[in-house]
PDB file of C-alpha atoms in Angstrom:
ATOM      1  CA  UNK A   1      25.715   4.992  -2.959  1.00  0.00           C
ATOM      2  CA  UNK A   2      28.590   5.533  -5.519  1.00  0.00           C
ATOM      3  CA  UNK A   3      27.601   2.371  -7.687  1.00  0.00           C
ATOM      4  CA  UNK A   4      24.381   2.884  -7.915  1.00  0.00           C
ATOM      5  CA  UNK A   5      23.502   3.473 -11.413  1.00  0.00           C
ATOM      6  CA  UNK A   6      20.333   5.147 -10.409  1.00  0.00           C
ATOM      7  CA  UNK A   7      21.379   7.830  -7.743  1.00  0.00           C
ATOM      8  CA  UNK A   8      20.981  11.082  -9.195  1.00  0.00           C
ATOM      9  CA  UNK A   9      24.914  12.140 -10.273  1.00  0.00           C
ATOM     10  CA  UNK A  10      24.983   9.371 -12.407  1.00  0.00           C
ATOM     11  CA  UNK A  11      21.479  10.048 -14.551  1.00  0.00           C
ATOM     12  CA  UNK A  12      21.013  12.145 -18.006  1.00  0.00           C
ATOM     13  CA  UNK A  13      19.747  14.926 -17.841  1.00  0.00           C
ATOM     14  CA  UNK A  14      18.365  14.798 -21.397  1.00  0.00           C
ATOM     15  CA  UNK A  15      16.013  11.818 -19.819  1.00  0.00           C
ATOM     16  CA  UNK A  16      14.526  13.670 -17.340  1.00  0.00           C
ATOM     17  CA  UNK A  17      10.896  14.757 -18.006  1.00  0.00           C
ATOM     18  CA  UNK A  18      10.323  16.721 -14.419  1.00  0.00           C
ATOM     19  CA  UNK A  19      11.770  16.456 -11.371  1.00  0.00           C
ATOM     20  CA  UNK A  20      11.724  17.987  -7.628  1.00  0.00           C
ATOM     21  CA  UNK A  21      13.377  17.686  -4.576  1.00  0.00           C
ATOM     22  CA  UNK A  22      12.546  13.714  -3.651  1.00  0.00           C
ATOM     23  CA  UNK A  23      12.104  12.267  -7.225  1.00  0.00           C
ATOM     24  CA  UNK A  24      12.733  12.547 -10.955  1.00  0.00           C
ATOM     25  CA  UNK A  25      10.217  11.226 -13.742  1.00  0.00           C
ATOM     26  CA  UNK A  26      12.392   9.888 -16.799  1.00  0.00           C
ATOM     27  CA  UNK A  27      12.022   8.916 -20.329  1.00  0.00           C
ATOM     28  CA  UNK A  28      13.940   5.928 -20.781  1.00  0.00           C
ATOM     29  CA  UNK A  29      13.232   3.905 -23.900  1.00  0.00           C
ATOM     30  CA  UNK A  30      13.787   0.070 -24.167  1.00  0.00           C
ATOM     31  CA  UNK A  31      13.804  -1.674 -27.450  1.00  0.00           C
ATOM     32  CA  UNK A  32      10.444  -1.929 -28.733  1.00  0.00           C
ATOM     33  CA  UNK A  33       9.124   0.386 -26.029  1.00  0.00           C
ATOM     34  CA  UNK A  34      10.010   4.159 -26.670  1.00  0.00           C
ATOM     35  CA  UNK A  35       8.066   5.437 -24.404  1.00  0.00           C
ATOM     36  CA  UNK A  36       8.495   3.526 -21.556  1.00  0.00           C
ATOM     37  CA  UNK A  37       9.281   6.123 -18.325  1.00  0.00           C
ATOM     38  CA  UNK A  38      10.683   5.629 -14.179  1.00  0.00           C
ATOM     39  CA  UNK A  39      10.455   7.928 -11.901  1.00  0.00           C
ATOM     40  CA  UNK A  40      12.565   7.333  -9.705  1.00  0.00           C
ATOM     41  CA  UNK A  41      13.285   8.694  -5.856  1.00  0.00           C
ATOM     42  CA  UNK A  42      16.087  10.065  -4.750  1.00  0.00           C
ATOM     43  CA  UNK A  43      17.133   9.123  -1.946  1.00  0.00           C
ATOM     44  CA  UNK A  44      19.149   5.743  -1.872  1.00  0.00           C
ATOM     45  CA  UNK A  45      16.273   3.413  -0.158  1.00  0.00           C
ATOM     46  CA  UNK A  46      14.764   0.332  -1.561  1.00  0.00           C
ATOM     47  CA  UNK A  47      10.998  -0.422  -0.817  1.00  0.00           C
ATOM     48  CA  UNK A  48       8.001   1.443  -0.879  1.00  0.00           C
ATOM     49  CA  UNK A  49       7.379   0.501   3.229  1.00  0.00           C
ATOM     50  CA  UNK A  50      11.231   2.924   3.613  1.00  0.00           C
ATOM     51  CA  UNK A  51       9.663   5.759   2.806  1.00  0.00           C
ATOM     52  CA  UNK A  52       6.936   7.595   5.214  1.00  0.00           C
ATOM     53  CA  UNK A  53       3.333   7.856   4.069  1.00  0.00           C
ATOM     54  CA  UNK A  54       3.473  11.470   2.912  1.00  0.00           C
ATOM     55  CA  UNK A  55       6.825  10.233   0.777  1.00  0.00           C
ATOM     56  CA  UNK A  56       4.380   7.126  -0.315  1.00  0.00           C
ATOM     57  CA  UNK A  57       1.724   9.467  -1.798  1.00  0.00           C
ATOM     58  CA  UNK A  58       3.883  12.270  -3.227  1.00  0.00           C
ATOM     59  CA  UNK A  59       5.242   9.129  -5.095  1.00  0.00           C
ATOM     60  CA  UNK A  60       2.206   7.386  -6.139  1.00  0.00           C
ATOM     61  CA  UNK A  61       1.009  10.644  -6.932  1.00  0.00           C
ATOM     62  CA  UNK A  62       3.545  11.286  -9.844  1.00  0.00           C
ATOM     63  CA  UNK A  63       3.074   7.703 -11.074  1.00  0.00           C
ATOM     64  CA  UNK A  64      -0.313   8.149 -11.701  1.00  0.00           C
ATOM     65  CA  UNK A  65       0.216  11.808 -13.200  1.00  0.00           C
ATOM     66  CA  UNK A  66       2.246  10.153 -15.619  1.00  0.00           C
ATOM     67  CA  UNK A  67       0.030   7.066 -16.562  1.00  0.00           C
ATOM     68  CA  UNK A  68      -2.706   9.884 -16.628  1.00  0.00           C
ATOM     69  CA  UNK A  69      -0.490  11.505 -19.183  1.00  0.00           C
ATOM     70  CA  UNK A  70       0.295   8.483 -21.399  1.00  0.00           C
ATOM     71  CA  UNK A  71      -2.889   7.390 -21.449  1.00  0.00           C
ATOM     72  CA  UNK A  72      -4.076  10.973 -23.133  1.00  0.00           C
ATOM     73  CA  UNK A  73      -1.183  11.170 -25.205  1.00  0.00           C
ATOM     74  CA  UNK A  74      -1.339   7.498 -26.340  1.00  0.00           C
ATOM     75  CA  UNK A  75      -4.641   5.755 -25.828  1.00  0.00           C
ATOM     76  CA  UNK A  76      -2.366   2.540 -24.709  1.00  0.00           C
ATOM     77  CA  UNK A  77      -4.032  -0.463 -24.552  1.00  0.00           C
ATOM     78  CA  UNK A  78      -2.600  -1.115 -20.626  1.00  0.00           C
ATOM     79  CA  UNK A  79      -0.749   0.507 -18.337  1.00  0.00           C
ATOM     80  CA  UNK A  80       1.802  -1.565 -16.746  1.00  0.00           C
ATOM     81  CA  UNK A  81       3.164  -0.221 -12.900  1.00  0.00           C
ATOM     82  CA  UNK A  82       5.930  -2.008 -10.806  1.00  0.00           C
ATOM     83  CA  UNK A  83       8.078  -1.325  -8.091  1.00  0.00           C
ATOM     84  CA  UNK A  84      10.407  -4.522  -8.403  1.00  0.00           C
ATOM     85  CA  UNK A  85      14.311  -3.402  -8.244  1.00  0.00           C
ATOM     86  CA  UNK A  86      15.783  -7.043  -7.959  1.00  0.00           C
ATOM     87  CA  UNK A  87      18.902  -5.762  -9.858  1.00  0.00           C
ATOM     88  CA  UNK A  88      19.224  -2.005  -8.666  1.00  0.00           C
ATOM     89  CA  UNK A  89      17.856  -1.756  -4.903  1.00  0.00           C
ATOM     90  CA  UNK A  90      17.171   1.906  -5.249  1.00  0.00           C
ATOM     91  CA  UNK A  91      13.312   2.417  -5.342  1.00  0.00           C
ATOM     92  CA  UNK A  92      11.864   3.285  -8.942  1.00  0.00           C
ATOM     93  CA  UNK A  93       8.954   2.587 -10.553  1.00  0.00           C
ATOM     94  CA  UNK A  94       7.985   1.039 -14.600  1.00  0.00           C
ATOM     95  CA  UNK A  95       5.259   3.138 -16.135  1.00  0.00           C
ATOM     96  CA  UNK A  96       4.750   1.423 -19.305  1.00  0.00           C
ATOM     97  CA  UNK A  97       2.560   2.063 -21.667  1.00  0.00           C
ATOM     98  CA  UNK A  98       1.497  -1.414 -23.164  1.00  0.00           C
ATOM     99  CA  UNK A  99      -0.243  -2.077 -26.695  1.00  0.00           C
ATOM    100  CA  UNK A 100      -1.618  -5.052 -28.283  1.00  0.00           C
ATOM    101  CA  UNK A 101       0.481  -5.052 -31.248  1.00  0.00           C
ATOM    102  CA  UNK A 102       4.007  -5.006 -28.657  1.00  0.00           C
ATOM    103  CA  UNK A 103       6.741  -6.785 -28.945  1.00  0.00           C
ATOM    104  CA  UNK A 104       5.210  -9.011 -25.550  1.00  0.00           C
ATOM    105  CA  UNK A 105       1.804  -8.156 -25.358  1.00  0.00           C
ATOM    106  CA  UNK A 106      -0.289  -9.981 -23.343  1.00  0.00           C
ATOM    107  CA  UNK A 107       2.841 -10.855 -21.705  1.00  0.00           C
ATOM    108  CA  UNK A 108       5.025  -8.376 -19.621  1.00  0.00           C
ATOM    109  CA  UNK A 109       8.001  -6.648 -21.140  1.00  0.00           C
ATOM    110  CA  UNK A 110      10.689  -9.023 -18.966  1.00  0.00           C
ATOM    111  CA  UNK A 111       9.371 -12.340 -20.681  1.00  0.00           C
ATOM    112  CA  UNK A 112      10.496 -13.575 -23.992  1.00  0.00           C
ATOM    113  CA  UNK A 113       9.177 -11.519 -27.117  1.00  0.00           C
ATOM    114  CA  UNK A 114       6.099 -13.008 -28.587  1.00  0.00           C
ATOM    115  CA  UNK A 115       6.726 -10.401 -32.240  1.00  0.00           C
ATOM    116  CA  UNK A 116       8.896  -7.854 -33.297  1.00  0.00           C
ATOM    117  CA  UNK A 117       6.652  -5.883 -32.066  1.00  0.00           C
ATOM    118  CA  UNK A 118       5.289  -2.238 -33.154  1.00  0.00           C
ATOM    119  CA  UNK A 119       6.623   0.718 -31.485  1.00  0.00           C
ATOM    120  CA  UNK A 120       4.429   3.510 -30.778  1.00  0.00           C
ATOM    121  CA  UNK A 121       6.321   7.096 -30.210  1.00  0.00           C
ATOM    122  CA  UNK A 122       5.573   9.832 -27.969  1.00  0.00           C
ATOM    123  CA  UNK A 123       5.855  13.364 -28.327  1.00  0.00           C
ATOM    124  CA  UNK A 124       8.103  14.024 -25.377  1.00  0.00           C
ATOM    125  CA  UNK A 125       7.422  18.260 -25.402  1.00  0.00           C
ATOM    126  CA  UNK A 126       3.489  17.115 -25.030  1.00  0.00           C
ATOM    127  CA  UNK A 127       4.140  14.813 -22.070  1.00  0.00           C
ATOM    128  CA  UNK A 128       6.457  17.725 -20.287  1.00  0.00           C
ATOM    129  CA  UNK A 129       3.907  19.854 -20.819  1.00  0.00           C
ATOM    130  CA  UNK A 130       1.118  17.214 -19.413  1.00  0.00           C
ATOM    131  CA  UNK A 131       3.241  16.925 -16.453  1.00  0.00           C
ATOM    132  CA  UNK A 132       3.996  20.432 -15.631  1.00  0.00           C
ATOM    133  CA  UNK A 133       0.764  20.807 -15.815  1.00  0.00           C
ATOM    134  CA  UNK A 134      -0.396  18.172 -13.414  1.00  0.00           C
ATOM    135  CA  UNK A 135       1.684  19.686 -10.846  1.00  0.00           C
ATOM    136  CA  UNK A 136       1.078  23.209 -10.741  1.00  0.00           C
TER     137      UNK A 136
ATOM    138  CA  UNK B   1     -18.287  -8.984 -16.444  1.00  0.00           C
ATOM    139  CA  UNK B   2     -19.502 -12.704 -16.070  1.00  0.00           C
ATOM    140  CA  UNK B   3     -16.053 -14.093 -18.282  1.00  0.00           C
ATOM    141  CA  UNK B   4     -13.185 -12.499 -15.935  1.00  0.00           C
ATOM    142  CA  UNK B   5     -11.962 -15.162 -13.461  1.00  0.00           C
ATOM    143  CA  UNK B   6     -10.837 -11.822 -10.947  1.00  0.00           C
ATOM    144  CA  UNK B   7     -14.147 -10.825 -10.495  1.00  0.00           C
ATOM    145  CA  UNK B   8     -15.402 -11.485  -6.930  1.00  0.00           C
ATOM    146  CA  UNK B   9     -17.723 -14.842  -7.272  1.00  0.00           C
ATOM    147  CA  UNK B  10     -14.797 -16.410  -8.894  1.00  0.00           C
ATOM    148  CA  UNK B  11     -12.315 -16.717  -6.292  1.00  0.00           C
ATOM    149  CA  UNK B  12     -11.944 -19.211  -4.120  1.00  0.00           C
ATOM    150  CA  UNK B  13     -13.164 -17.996  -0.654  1.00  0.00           C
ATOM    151  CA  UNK B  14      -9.544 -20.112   1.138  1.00  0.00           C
ATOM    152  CA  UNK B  15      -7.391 -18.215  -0.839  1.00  0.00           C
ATOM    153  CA  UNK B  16      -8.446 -15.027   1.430  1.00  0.00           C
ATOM    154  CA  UNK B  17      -6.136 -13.042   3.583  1.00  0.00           C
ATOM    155  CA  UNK B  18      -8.678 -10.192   4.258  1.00  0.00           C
ATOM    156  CA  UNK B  19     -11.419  -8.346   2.232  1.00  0.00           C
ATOM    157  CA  UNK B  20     -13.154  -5.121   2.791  1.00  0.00           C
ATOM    158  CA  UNK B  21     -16.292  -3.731   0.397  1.00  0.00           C
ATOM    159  CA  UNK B  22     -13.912  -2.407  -1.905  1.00  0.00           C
ATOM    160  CA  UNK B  23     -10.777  -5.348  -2.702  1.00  0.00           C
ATOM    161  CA  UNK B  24     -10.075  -8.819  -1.185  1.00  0.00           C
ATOM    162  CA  UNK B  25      -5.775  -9.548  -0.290  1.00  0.00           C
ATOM    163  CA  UNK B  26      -5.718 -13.470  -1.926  1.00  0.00           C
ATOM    164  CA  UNK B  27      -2.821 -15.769  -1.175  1.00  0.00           C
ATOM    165  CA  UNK B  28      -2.066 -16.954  -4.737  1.00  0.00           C
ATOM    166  CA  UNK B  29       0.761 -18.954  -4.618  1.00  0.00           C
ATOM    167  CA  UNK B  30       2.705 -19.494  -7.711  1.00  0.00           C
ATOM    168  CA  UNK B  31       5.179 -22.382  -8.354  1.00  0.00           C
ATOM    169  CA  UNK B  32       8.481 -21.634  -6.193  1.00  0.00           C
ATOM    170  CA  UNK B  33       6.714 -18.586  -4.793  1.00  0.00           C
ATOM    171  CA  UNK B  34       4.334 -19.919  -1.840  1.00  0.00           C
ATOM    172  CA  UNK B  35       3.880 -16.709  -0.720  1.00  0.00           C
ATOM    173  CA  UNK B  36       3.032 -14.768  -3.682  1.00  0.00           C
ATOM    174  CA  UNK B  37      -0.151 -12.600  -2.891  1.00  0.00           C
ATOM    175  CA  UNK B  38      -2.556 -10.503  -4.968  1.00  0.00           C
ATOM    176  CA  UNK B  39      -4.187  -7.541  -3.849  1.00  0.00           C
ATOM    177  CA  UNK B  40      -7.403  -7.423  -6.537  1.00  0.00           C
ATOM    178  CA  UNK B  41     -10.277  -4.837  -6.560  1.00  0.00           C
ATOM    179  CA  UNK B  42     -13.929  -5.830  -6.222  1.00  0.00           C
ATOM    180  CA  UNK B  43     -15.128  -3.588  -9.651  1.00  0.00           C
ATOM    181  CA  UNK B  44     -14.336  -4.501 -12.829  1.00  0.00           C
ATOM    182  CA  UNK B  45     -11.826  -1.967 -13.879  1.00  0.00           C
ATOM    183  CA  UNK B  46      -8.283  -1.750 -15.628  1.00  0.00           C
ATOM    184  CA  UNK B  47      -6.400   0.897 -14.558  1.00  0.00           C
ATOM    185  CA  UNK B  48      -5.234   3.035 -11.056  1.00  0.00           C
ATOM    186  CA  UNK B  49      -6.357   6.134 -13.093  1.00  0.00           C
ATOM    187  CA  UNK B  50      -9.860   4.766 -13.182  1.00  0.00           C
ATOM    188  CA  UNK B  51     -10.544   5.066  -9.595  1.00  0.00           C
ATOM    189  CA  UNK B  52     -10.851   8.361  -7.457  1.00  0.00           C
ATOM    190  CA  UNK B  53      -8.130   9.604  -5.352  1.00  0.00           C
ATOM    191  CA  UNK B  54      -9.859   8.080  -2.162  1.00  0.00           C
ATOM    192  CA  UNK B  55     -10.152   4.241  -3.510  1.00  0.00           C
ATOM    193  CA  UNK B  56      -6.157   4.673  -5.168  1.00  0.00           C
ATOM    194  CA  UNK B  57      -5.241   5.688  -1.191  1.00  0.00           C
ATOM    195  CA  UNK B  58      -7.079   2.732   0.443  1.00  0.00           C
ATOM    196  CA  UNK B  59      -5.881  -0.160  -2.321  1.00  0.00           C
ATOM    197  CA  UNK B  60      -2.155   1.330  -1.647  1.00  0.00           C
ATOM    198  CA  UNK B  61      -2.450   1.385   1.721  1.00  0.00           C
ATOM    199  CA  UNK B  62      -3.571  -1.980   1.815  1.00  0.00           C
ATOM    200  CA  UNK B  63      -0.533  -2.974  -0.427  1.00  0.00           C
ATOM    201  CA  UNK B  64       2.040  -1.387   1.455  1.00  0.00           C
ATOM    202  CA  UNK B  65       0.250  -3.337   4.719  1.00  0.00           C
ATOM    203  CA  UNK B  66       0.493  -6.602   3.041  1.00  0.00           C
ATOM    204  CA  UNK B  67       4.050  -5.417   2.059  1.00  0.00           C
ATOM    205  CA  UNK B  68       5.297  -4.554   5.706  1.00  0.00           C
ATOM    206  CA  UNK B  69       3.385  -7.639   6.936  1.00  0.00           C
ATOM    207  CA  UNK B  70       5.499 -10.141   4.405  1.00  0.00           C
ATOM    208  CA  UNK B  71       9.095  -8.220   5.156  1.00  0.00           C
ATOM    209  CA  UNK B  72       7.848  -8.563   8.983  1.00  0.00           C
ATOM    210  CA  UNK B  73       7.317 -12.367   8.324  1.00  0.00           C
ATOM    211  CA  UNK B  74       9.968 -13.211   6.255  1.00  0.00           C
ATOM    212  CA  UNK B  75      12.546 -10.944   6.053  1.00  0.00           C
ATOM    213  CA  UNK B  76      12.572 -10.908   1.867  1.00  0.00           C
ATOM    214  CA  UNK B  77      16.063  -9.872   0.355  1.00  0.00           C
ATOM    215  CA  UNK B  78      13.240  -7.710  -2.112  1.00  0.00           C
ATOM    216  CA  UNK B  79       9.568  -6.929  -2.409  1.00  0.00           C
ATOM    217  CA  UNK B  80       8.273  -6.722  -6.172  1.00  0.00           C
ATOM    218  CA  UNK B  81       5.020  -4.966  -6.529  1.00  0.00           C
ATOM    219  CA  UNK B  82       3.238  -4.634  -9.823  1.00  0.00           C
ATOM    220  CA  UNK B  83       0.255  -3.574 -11.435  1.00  0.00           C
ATOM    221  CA  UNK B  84       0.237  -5.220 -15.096  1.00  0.00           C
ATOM    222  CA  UNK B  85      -3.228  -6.248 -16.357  1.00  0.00           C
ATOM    223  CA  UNK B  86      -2.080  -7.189 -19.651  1.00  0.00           C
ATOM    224  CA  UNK B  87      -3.762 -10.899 -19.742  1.00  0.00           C
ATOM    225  CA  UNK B  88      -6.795 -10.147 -17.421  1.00  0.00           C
ATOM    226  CA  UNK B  89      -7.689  -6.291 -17.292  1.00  0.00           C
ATOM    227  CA  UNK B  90      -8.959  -6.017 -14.138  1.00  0.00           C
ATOM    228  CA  UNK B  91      -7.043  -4.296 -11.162  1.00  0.00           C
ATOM    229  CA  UNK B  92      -4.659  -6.059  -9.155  1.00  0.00           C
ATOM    230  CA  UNK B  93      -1.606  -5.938  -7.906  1.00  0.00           C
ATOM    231  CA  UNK B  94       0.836  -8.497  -7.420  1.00  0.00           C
ATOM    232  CA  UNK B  95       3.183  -8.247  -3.743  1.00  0.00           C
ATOM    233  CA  UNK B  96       5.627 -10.665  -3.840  1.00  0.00           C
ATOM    234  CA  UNK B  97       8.729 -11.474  -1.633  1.00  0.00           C
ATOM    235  CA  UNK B  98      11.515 -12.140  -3.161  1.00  0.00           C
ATOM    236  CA  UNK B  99      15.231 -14.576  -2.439  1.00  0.00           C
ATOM    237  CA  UNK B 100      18.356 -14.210  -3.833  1.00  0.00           C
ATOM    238  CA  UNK B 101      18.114 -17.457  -4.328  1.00  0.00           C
ATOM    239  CA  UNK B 102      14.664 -18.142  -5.596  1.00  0.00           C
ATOM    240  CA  UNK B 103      13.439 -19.207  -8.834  1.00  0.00           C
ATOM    241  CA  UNK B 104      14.285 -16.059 -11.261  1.00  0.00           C
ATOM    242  CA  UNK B 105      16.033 -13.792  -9.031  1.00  0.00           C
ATOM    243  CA  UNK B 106      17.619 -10.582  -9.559  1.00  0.00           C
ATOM    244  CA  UNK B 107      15.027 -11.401 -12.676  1.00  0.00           C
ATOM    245  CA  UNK B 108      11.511 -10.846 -12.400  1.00  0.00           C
ATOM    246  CA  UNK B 109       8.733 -13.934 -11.895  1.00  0.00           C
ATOM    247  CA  UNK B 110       7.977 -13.506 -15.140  1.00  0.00           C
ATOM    248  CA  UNK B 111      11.172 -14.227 -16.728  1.00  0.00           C
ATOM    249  CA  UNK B 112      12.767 -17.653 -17.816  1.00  0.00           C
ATOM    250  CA  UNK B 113      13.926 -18.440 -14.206  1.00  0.00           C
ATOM    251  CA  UNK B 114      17.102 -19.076 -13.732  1.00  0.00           C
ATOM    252  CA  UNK B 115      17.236 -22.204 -10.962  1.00  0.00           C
ATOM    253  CA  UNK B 116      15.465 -24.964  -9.541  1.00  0.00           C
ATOM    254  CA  UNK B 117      15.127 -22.508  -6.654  1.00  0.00           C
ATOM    255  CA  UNK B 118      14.173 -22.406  -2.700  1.00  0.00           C
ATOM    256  CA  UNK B 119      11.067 -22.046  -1.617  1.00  0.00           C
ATOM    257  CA  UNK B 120      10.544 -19.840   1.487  1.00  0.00           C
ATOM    258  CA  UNK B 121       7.124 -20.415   2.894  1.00  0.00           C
ATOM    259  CA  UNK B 122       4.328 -18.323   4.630  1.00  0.00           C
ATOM    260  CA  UNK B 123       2.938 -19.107   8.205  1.00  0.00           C
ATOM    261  CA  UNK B 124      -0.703 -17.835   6.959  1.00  0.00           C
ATOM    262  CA  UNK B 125      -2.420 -17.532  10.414  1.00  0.00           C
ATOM    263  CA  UNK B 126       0.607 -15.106  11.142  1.00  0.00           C
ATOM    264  CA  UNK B 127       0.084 -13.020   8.176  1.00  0.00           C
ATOM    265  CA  UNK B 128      -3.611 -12.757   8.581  1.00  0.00           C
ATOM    266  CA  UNK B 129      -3.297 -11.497  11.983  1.00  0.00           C
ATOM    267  CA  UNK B 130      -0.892  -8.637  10.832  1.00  0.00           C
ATOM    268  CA  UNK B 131      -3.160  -7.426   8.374  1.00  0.00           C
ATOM    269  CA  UNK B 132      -5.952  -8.310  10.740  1.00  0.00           C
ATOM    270  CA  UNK B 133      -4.469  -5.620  13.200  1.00  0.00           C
ATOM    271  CA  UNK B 134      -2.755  -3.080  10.906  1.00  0.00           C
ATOM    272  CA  UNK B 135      -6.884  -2.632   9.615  1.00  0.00           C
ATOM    273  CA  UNK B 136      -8.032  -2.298  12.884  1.00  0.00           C
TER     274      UNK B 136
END
C-alpha cells in the first residue's frame, strides 16, 4: 500500500533494532517514553487472525523476545502489549516498557498525562545485542 | 493474592464465555462497547514473559479464537488487543471490536472519546458456541 506509513519503503532504517524476512522490531520513541519499540510485519494485512498460525507465533515470538529484553535491560515496572491499529491498518504491535514514575502511569500511554513524567533511557547497542541473541 | 479483583473467586460466574484450568474468556462490557471481552489467566501473574512457552501458546490461541469468533459475529471495521496491566497486574488481555463510528474511534478505548457513539451489540449464545466449537 503506497500510503501506508508503516510498509517497509517508507521506515528508517536508523529505527530498526532487527529485522527478517516477515517483520522488523523498531525503536520508536514517543515523548516521555524513549524506549518504547513496534515490531511490525511486513506484509500489508491488518489483524492477528490474517496471518497463519506459524506467522502468529514467529510474531508473538519476537514480541516477547523483546519484552524479555526490556525487562533485563530496564527492570520496568509493566510491560504494556497491543495490537490495536485503529489509525494505520497494517498489523504492529506496542511493546512498552511502563514505570511508575511515567508520564501516565497507572494509566495507558493514549490517555491524558497524569505528570510530566520521568523518562527512563535505554542503551539501544545492549538491546541489539539482547535480540540478536535471542534469535540465534 | 486475596486483594486483586481478577483473581478467579472474584468474578462473576455470568460474565463467562468459556474457562479451561488455566484462564476464563469474560464478557466485560464497557460503556459503548457491549462486546468488549477479557481473556484473564487463572494465576496471579503480571507479565507474558512469566509463563512458559506452552501456557503463552494456549492463552494466544484462545485470544485469536475469541478474535475470529467476534470478526465472525460482527464484522468489526478493527480488532484491538492488548495486554496492559498497569492498574491491576495480573494477566489479561483485552479483545475488543471496534466501529468507525464508536465511542473513541480511530482512538483507542482509553482515550477521551470522541462521540456519543453506536453501540453494536453481541448475540452471546452465538459467541459461546463459536468458542464452544473452535475448543473442541
Amino acid at each position: 500500500m503506497s500510503d501506508c506509513p508503516l510498509c517497509p519503503s517508507e521506515i528508517a532504517p536508523t529505527q530498526c533494532l532487527w529485522e527478517d524476512e516477515q517483520l522488523r522490531v523498531l525503536l520508536c520513541p514517543e515523548p516521555g517514553y524513549p524506549a518504547f519499540c513496534r515490531v511490525i510485519w511486513r506484509q500489508h494485512i491488518a489483524e492477528m487472525t490474517d496471518l497463519n498460525v506459524d506467522e502468529r507465533m514467529h510474531l508473538m515470538t519476537v514480541v516477547w523476545l523483546l519484552e524479555a529484553a526490556l525487562r533485563a535491560l530496564l527492570a520496568p515496572d509493566k510491560i504494556n502489549l497491543a495490537s490495536l491499529g485503529n489509525q494505520v491498518p497494517h498489523l504492529h504491535w506496542h511493546v512498552i516498557p511502563r514505570f511508575n514514575d511515567d508520564r501516565h502511569f497507572p494509566d495507558t500511554v493514549w490517555a491524558q498525562p497524569r505528570r510530566h513524567g520521568v523518562e527512563h533511557p535505554l542503551n539501544i547497542d545492549s538491546l541489539r545485542k539482547l535480540l540478536e541473541s535471542g534469535m540465534a
